[in-house]
Coordinates of C-alpha atoms (C1' of nucleotides) in Angstrom, one line a residue:
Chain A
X1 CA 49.5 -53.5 58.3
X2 CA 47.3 -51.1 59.5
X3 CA 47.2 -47.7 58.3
X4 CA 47.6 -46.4 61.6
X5 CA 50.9 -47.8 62.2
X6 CA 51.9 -46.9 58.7
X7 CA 51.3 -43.5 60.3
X8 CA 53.6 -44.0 63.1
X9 CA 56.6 -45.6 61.2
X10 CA 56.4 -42.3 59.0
X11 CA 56.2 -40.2 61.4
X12 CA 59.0 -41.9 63.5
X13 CA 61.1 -41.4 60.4
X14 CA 60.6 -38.3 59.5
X15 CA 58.8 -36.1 62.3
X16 CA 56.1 -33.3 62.2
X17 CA 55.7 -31.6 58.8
X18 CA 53.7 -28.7 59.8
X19 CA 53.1 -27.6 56.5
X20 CA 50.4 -24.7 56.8
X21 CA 50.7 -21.7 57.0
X22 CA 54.1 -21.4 56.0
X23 CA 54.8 -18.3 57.6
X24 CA 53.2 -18.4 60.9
X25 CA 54.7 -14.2 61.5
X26 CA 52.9 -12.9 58.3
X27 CA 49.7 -13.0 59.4
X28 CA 50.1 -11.5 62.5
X29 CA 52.6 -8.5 61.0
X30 CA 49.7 -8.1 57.9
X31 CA 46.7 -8.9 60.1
X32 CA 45.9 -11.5 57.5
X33 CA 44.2 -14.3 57.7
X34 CA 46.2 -17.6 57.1
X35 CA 43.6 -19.3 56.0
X36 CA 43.9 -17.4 52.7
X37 CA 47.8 -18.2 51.8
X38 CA 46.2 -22.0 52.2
X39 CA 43.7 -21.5 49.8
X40 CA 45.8 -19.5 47.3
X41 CA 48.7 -22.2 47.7
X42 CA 46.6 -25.2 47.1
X43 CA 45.7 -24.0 43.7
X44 CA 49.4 -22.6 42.5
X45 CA 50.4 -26.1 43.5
X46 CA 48.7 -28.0 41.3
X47 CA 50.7 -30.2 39.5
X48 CA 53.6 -28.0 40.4
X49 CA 56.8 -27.9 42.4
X50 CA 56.3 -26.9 45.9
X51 CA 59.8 -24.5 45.4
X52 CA 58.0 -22.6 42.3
X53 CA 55.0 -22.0 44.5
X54 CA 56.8 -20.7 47.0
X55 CA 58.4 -17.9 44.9
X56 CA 55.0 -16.5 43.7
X57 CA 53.7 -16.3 47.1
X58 CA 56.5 -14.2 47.9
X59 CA 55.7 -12.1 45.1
X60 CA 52.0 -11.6 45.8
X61 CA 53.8 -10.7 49.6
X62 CA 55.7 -8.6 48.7
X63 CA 52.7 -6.1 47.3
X64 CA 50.5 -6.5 49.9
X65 CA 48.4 -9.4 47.6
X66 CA 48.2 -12.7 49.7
X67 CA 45.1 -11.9 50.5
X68 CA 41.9 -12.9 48.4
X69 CA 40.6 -8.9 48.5
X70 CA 43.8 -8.1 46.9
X71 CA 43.4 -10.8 44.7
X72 CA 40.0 -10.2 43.6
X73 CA 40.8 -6.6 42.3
X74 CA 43.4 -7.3 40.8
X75 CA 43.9 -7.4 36.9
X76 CA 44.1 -10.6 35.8
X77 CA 47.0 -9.6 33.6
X78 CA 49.1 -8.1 36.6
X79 CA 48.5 -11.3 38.2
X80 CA 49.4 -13.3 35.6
X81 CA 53.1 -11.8 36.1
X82 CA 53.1 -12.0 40.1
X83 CA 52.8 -15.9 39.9
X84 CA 54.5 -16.5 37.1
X85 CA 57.1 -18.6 38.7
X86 CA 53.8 -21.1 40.1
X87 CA 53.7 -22.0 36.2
X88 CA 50.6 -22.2 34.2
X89 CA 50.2 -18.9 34.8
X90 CA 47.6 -17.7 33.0
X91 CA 45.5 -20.2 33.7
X92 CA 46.4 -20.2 37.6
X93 CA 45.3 -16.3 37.6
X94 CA 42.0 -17.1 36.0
X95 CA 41.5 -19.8 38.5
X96 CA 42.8 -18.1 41.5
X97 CA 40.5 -15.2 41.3
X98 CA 38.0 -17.3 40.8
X99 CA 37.9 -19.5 43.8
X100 CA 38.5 -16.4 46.0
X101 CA 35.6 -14.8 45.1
X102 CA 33.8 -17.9 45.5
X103 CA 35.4 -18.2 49.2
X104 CA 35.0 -14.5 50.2
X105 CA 34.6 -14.3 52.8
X106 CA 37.2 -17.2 54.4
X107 CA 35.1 -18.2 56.5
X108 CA 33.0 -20.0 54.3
X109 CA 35.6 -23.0 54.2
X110 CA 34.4 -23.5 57.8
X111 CA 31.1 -24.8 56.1
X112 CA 31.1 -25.2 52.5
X113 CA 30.0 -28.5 50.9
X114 CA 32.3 -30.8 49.2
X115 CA 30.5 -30.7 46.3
X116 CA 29.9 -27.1 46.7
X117 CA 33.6 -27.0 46.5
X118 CA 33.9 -29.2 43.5
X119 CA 31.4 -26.5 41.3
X120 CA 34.2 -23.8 41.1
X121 CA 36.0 -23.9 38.2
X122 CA 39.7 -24.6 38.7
X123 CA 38.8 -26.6 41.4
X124 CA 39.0 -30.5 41.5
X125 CA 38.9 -33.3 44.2
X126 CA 42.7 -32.7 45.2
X127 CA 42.3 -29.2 46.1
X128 CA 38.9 -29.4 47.6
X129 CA 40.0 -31.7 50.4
X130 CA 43.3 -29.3 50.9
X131 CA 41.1 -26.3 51.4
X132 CA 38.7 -28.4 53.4
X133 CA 41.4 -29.6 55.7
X134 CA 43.8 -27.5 55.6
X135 CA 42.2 -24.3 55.8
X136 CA 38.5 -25.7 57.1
X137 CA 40.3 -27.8 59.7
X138 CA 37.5 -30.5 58.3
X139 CA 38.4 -34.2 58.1
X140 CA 38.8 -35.0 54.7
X141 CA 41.6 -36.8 53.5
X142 CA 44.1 -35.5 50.7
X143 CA 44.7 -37.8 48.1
X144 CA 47.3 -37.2 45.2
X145 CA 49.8 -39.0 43.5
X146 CA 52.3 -39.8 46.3
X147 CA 49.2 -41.3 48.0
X148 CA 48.1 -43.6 44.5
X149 CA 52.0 -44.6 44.1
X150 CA 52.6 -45.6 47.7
X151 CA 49.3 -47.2 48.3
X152 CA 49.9 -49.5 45.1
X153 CA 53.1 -50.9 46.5
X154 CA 52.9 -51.0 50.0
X155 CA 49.3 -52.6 49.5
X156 CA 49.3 -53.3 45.5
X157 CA 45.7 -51.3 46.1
X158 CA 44.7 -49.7 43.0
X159 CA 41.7 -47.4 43.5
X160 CA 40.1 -44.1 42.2
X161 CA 40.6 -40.9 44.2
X162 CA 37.3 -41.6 46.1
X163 CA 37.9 -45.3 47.0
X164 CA 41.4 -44.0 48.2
X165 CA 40.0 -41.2 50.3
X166 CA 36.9 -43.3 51.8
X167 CA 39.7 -45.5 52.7
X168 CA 41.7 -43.5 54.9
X169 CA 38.8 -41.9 56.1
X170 CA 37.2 -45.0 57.4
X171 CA 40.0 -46.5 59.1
X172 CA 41.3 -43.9 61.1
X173 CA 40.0 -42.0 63.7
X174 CA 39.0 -38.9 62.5
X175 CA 41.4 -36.1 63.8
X176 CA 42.1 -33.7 61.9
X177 CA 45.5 -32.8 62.6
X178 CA 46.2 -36.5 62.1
X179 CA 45.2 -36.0 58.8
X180 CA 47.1 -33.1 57.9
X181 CA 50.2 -34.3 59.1
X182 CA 50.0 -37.7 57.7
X183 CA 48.8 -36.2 54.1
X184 CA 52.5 -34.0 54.2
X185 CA 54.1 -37.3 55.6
X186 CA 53.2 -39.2 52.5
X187 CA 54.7 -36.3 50.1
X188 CA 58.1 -36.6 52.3
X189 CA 58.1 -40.1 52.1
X190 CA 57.6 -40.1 48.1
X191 CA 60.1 -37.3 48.0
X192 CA 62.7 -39.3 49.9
X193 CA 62.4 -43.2 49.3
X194 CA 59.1 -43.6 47.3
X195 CA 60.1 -41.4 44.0
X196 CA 58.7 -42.6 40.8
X197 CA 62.5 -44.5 40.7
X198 CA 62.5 -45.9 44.5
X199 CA 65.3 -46.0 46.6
X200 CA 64.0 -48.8 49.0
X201 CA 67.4 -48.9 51.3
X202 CA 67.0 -47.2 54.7
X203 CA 62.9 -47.0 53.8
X204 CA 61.1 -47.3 57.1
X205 CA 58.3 -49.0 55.7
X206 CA 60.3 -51.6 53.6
X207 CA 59.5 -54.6 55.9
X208 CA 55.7 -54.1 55.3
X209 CA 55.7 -53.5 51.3
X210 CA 54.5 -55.6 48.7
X211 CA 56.4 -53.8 46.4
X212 CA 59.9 -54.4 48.5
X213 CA 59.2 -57.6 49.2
X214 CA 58.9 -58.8 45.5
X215 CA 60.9 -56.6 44.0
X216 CA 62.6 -58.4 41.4
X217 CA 59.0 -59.2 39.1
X218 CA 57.3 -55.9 40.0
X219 CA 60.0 -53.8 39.0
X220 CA 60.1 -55.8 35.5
X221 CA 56.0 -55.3 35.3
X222 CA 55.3 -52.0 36.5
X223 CA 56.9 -49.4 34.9
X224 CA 56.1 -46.2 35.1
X225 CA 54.4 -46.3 38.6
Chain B
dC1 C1' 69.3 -32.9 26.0
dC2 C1' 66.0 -35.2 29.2
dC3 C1' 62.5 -35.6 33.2
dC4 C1' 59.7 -34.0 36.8
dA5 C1' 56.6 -31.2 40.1
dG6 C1' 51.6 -31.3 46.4
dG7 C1' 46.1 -31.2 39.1
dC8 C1' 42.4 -29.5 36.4
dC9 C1' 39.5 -29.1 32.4
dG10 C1' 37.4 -30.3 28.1
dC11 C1' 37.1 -33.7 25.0
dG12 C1' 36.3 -38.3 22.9
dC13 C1' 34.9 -42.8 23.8
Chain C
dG1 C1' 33.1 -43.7 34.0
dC2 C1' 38.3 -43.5 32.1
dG3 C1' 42.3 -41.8 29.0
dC4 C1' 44.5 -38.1 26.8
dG5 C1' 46.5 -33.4 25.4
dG6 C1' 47.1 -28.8 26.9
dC7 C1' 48.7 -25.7 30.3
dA8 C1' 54.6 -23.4 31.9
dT9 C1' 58.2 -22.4 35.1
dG10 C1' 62.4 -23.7 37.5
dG11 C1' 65.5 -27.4 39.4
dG12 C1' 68.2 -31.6 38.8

DNA sequence: CCCCAGGCCGCGC
DNA sequence: GCGCGGCATGGG
């Protein structure tokens, strides 16, 4: 099945995700720049509950700080307790003032190079591609995971990040918001039916997926997927 | 008590 | 190039 129309059965199932920026009145009230929450998100979210995340961006809100000016002169130490609930903490506040330096001003996500991207410390190939399509609005496809995990049973494809990405990339058109959305439809799907223990019944893509459709030997050879 | 979460880095091999 | 330990909080 294509990936297109894997696409369409997720998005049938679950609808639009509209995952960035979360809060759309923010910006406008702070005269911020969403682009920025993006960026600081994508790196308090790695490898971290999307809840926790969401606790230390209220946090840096609530003092004026989601913002990478903010964020820049701030002590490290006083940032370390701002996004403490993000986890990894002290190595989050290290990393986070480092890639908004790099990125000051914002609008150098409109053109920085991938590899560019990949040289700051703190970030790897996960974030890059969020930055660069979430707040760069570039078409580069966000792998994680969700995206390893789903693609191994619907497909039984088992590929690095960049074979995964250059995948998606080269069979579908390339539309940005297509990718977005279908990047945040993958983590729904993972968080509903394709959990590390899946819950196949009701799945909308069961009829299409190797792993359904053979359950009764993968399940016995795969754990830990 | 356990496991897990929208990874990355530095190291050894 | 790949596998592994460390990093830490909050929820189930």
């Amino acid at each position: 099945m294509y990936l297109i129309k894997v696409y369409e059965k997720l998005y049938n199932a679950y609808g639009e995700q509209n995952w960035w920026p979360v809060d759309k009145e923010y910006h406008t009230k702070n005269k911020s720049d969403p682009r920025e929450e993006i960026v600081i998100g994508a790196v308090l979210t790695q490898n971290t509950n999307w809840n926790n995340v969401e606790k230390a961006l209220e946090n840096l809100k609530k003092i004026n700080a989601l913002n990478f000016k903010a964020i820049i002169k701030m002590p490290v130490n006083d940032l370390e307790e701002v996004i403490k609930p993000s986890g990894f903490y002290r190595l989050k506040a290290k990393r986070l003032k480092n890639v908004c330096k790099h990125l000051y001003p914002v609008d150098v996500v409109e053109r920085i190079e991938r590899e560019e991207l990949l040289k700051i410390s703190g970030v790897g190939r996960e974030t890059a591609d969020s930055i660069l399509l979430y707040a760069g609005k570039r078409p580069y496809f966000v792998i994680d995971a969700y995206t390893k995990r789903l693609m191994l049973r619907l497909y039984k494809v088992n590929g690095s990040y960049e074979d995964l990405r250059k995948l998606f990339e080269e069979n579908l058109p390339k539309d940005v918001k297509l990718f977005q959305e279908y990047h945040a439809l993958i983590v729904k799907h993972a968080k509903v039916h394709c959990s590390k223990k899946p819950s196949c019944e009701g799945c909308p893509l069961a009829n299409n997926c190797q792993y359904f459709l053979s359950s009764g030997e993968y399940l016995l050879t795969s754990t830990g997927i």
